[in-house]
Amino acid sequence: MAPKFQTDSSQLKDLHLVQRVATILQEHCYSQQTQCLRTLHFQGITKAHQV
């Protein structure tokens, strides 16, 4: 039981880290939304051309 609990707690830490990074990226995106959307749009076009 103890090792399983250890694994779960480390996964929770990873999840918190992922959520924090996602929140930071989201806030960064909102502060420069047009540039961010343009970049995503450009990446989408590039991927579409590569396929």
N, CA, C and O atoms as a MOPAC input file, in Angstrom:
PM7 MOZYME 1SCF
protein

 N      0.82500 1    -1.19700 1     0.00000 1
 C      0.00000 1     0.00000 1     0.00000 1
 C      0.86500 1     1.25500 1     0.00000 1
 O      0.55800 1     2.23400 1    -0.68000 1
 N      1.95000 1     1.21600 1     0.76900 1
 C      2.78000 1     2.41700 1     0.89300 1
 C      3.38500 1     2.86500 1    -0.44700 1
 O      3.31200 1     4.04900 1    -0.77400 1
 N      3.99300 1     1.93100 1    -1.24600 1
 C      4.55600 1     2.36400 1    -2.53400 1
 C      3.50600 1     2.98100 1    -3.45500 1
 O      3.78000 1     3.95800 1    -4.15200 1
 N      2.28400 1     2.39800 1    -3.45300 1
 C      1.22300 1     2.91200 1    -4.31600 1
 C      0.89000 1     4.36100 1    -3.93600 1
 O      0.71200 1     5.21700 1    -4.80200 1
 N      0.80900 1     4.61600 1    -2.62000 1
 C      0.50700 1     5.96700 1    -2.14700 1
 C      1.60600 1     6.93300 1    -2.58800 1
 O      1.33500 1     8.06900 1    -2.97600 1
 N      2.85700 1     6.45700 1    -2.51900 1
 C      3.98800 1     7.28200 1    -2.93700 1
 C      3.85300 1     7.67500 1    -4.41100 1
 O      4.04400 1     8.83600 1    -4.77500 1
 N      3.51900 1     6.68900 1    -5.25000 1
 C      3.34100 1     6.94800 1    -6.68200 1
 C      2.23500 1     7.96900 1    -6.90600 1
 O      2.39000 1     8.89400 1    -7.70300 1
 N      1.10900 1     7.79900 1    -6.19500 1
 C     -0.02500 1     8.70400 1    -6.35800 1
 C      0.35800 1    10.13400 1    -5.98900 1
 O     -0.02300 1    11.07400 1    -6.68600 1
 N      1.10500 1    10.30600 1    -4.90300 1
 C      1.46700 1    11.65200 1    -4.47500 1
 C      2.41700 1    12.29800 1    -5.47700 1
 O      2.32000 1    13.50100 1    -5.72000 1
 N      3.33300 1    11.53000 1    -6.06400 1
 C      4.24700 1    12.10400 1    -7.05500 1
 C      3.49200 1    12.47100 1    -8.32800 1
 O      3.79200 1    13.47700 1    -8.97100 1
 N      2.49500 1    11.63600 1    -8.69000 1
 C      1.67400 1    11.96700 1    -9.85900 1
 C      0.88300 1    13.24900 1    -9.60900 1
 O      0.71800 1    14.07000 1   -10.51100 1
 N      0.39300 1    13.41400 1    -8.37200 1
 C     -0.33100 1    14.63200 1    -8.02100 1
 C      0.58000 1    15.84500 1    -8.15400 1
 O      0.15700 1    16.89100 1    -8.64600 1
 N      1.82300 1    15.70800 1    -7.71900 1
 C      2.78300 1    16.81000 1    -7.85400 1
 C      2.97400 1    17.15600 1    -9.32600 1
 O      2.98500 1    18.33000 1    -9.69600 1
 N      3.12300 1    16.13000 1   -10.16700 1
 C      3.28200 1    16.36100 1   -11.60600 1
 C      2.06900 1    17.07700 1   -12.17100 1
 O      2.19900 1    17.99700 1   -12.97900 1
 N      0.87800 1    16.64600 1   -11.73700 1
 C     -0.35300 1    17.25100 1   -12.22100 1
 C     -0.40500 1    18.72700 1   -11.82700 1
 O     -0.77800 1    19.57800 1   -12.63500 1
 N     -0.02700 1    19.02500 1   -10.57700 1
 C     -0.00800 1    20.41700 1   -10.13200 1
 C      0.96100 1    21.24000 1   -10.97100 1
 O      0.66300 1    22.37700 1   -11.33600 1
 N      2.11800 1    20.66600 1   -11.27400 1
 C      3.11700 1    21.36400 1   -12.08100 1
 C      2.56800 1    21.63300 1   -13.47500 1
 O      2.69700 1    22.74200 1   -13.99200 1
 N      1.95800 1    20.62500 1   -14.08200 1
 C      1.36900 1    20.78700 1   -15.41600 1
 C      0.30400 1    21.87700 1   -15.39500 1
 O      0.24800 1    22.71500 1   -16.29500 1
 N     -0.54500 1    21.86200 1   -14.35800 1
 C     -1.59800 1    22.87600 1   -14.25500 1
 C     -1.00400 1    24.26800 1   -14.08900 1
 O     -1.50800 1    25.22800 1   -14.67300 1
 N      0.05500 1    24.38800 1   -13.30600 1
 C      0.69600 1    25.69500 1   -13.11600 1
 C      1.27600 1    26.20500 1   -14.42700 1
 O      1.09600 1    27.36900 1   -14.78200 1
 N      1.97600 1    25.32300 1   -15.14800 1
 C      2.55400 1    25.70900 1   -16.43400 1
 C      1.45600 1    26.12600 1   -17.40600 1
 O      1.58700 1    27.12700 1   -18.11000 1
 N      0.36600 1    25.34400 1   -17.44100 1
 C     -0.74400 1    25.66400 1   -18.33300 1
 C     -1.33700 1    27.02000 1   -17.99000 1
 O     -1.65500 1    27.80500 1   -18.88400 1
 N     -1.48900 1    27.30100 1   -16.69100 1
 C     -2.04300 1    28.58400 1   -16.27000 1
 C     -1.11900 1    29.71900 1   -16.67800 1
 O     -1.58300 1    30.74700 1   -17.17300 1
 N      0.18900 1    29.54700 1   -16.47600 1
 C      1.15600 1    30.57900 1   -16.84700 1
 C      1.10700 1    30.83000 1   -18.34800 1
 O      1.08900 1    31.98000 1   -18.78700 1
 N      1.08400 1    29.75700 1   -19.13800 1
 C      1.02000 1    29.90500 1   -20.59000 1
 C     -0.26500 1    30.59700 1   -21.00800 1
 O     -0.26200 1    31.44400 1   -21.90200 1
 N     -1.37400 1    30.22900 1   -20.35100 1
 C     -2.66700 1    30.82100 1   -20.66900 1
 C     -2.63800 1    32.31800 1   -20.38800 1
 O     -3.08400 1    33.11200 1   -21.21600 1
 N     -2.11100 1    32.71400 1   -19.21500 1
 C     -2.04600 1    34.12900 1   -18.86100 1
 C     -1.14400 1    34.86500 1   -19.84900 1
 O     -1.45800 1    35.98300 1   -20.25700 1
 N     -0.02500 1    34.24900 1   -20.23700 1
 C      0.88100 1    34.85400 1   -21.21000 1
 C      0.17200 1    35.03600 1   -22.54300 1
 O      0.33700 1    36.05700 1   -23.21000 1
 N     -0.62400 1    34.03200 1   -22.92800 1
 C     -1.37300 1    34.09700 1   -24.17300 1
 C     -2.38000 1    35.24500 1   -24.14300 1
 O     -2.50900 1    35.99000 1   -25.11400 1
 N     -3.08700 1    35.38000 1   -23.03100 1
 C     -4.09000 1    36.44000 1   -22.92500 1
 C     -3.43000 1    37.81500 1   -22.99100 1
 O     -4.00600 1    38.74700 1   -23.55200 1
 N     -2.24000 1    37.95600 1   -22.43100 1
 C     -1.58800 1    39.26300 1   -22.42600 1
 C     -1.07300 1    39.63300 1   -23.81900 1
 O     -0.92700 1    40.81600 1   -24.12600 1
 N     -0.80200 1    38.65500 1   -24.64700 1
 C     -0.35000 1    38.91600 1   -26.02500 1
 C     -1.20000 1    38.09000 1   -26.97300 1
 O     -0.67900 1    37.31600 1   -27.77600 1
 N     -2.52500 1    38.26200 1   -26.87300 1
 C     -3.42800 1    37.30000 1   -27.51600 1
 C     -3.27400 1    37.31300 1   -29.03400 1
 O     -3.20800 1    36.24800 1   -29.64700 1
 N     -3.21500 1    38.47300 1   -29.64500 1
 C     -3.16000 1    38.51300 1   -31.10800 1
 C     -1.89100 1    37.85400 1   -31.61800 1
 O     -1.92900 1    37.09500 1   -32.58700 1
 N     -0.77200 1    38.13800 1   -30.97500 1
 C      0.49500 1    37.52600 1   -31.40100 1
 C      0.43700 1    36.01300 1   -31.21700 1
 O      0.90500 1    35.25400 1   -32.06500 1
 N     -0.14200 1    35.58700 1   -30.09700 1
 C     -0.24100 1    34.15500 1   -29.80300 1
 C     -1.11500 1    33.45000 1   -30.84600 1
 O     -0.74700 1    32.39900 1   -31.37000 1
 N     -2.26700 1    34.03900 1   -31.13500 1
 C     -3.17200 1    33.43400 1   -32.10900 1
 C     -2.52100 1    33.39200 1   -33.48000 1
 O     -2.66100 1    32.40900 1   -34.20700 1
 N     -1.81200 1    34.45400 1   -33.83600 1
 C     -1.11900 1    34.49100 1   -35.11800 1
 C     -0.09000 1    33.36300 1   -35.20300 1
 O      0.02700 1    32.69300 1   -36.22900 1
 N      0.64800 1    33.16300 1   -34.11900 1
 C      1.65900 1    32.10400 1   -34.09200 1
 C      0.99900 1    30.73500 1   -34.24400 1
 O      1.45600 1    29.90200 1   -35.02600 1
 N     -0.08200 1    30.50800 1   -33.48900 1
 C     -0.79300 1    29.22300 1   -33.58500 1
 C     -1.34700 1    29.02700 1   -34.99100 1
 O     -1.27200 1    27.93000 1   -35.54400 1
 N     -1.90500 1    30.09100 1   -35.57200 1
 C     -2.45600 1    30.01800 1   -36.92300 1
 C     -1.33600 1    29.67500 1   -37.91700 1
 O     -1.51800 1    28.82400 1   -38.78800 1
 N     -0.19200 1    30.33400 1   -37.78600 1
 C      0.93800 1    30.07600 1   -38.67000 1
 C      1.42500 1    28.63700 1   -38.53300 1
 O      1.71400 1    27.97600 1   -39.53000 1
 N      1.51600 1    28.14800 1   -37.27800 1
 C      1.94600 1    26.76600 1   -37.05000 1
 C      0.95600 1    25.78900 1   -37.67400 1
 O      1.35200 1    24.76200 1   -38.22500 1
 N     -0.34000 1    26.11500 1   -37.58400 1
 C     -1.35600 1    25.25900 1   -38.17300 1
 C     -1.20600 1    25.19300 1   -39.68500 1
 O     -1.31600 1    24.12300 1   -40.28400 1
 N     -0.95200 1    26.35600 1   -40.30300 1
 C     -0.76300 1    26.39700 1   -41.76300 1
 C      0.47900 1    25.59000 1   -42.14500 1
 O      0.45800 1    24.82100 1   -43.10600 1
 N      1.55700 1    25.77300 1   -41.38500 1
 C      2.80300 1    25.05800 1   -41.67500 1
 C      2.58300 1    23.55000 1   -41.58900 1
 O      3.02900 1    22.80000 1   -42.45700 1
 N      1.88700 1    23.11000 1   -40.52700 1
 C      1.61800 1    21.67500 1   -40.36600 1
 C      0.74900 1    21.16900 1   -41.51500 1
 O      0.96300 1    20.07000 1   -42.02700 1
 N     -0.23100 1    21.97500 1   -41.91500 1
 C     -1.12300 1    21.56000 1   -42.99600 1
 C     -0.34200 1    21.38400 1   -44.29900 1
 O     -0.61300 1    20.46300 1   -45.06900 1
 N      0.62900 1    22.26900 1   -44.54200 1
 C      1.42400 1    22.16500 1   -45.76400 1
 C      2.37000 1    20.96200 1   -45.72700 1
 O      2.65100 1    20.35100 1   -46.75700 1
 N      2.85800 1    20.62900 1   -44.52000 1
 C      3.77900 1    19.49700 1   -44.40000 1
 C      3.06000 1    18.17300 1   -44.63400 1
 O      3.66100 1    17.21600 1   -45.12300 1
 N      1.77900 1    18.11600 1   -44.28900 1
 C      1.03700 1    16.83500 1   -44.39700 1
 C      0.75100 1    16.46800 1   -45.83200 1
 O      0.14100 1    15.43100 1   -46.09300 1

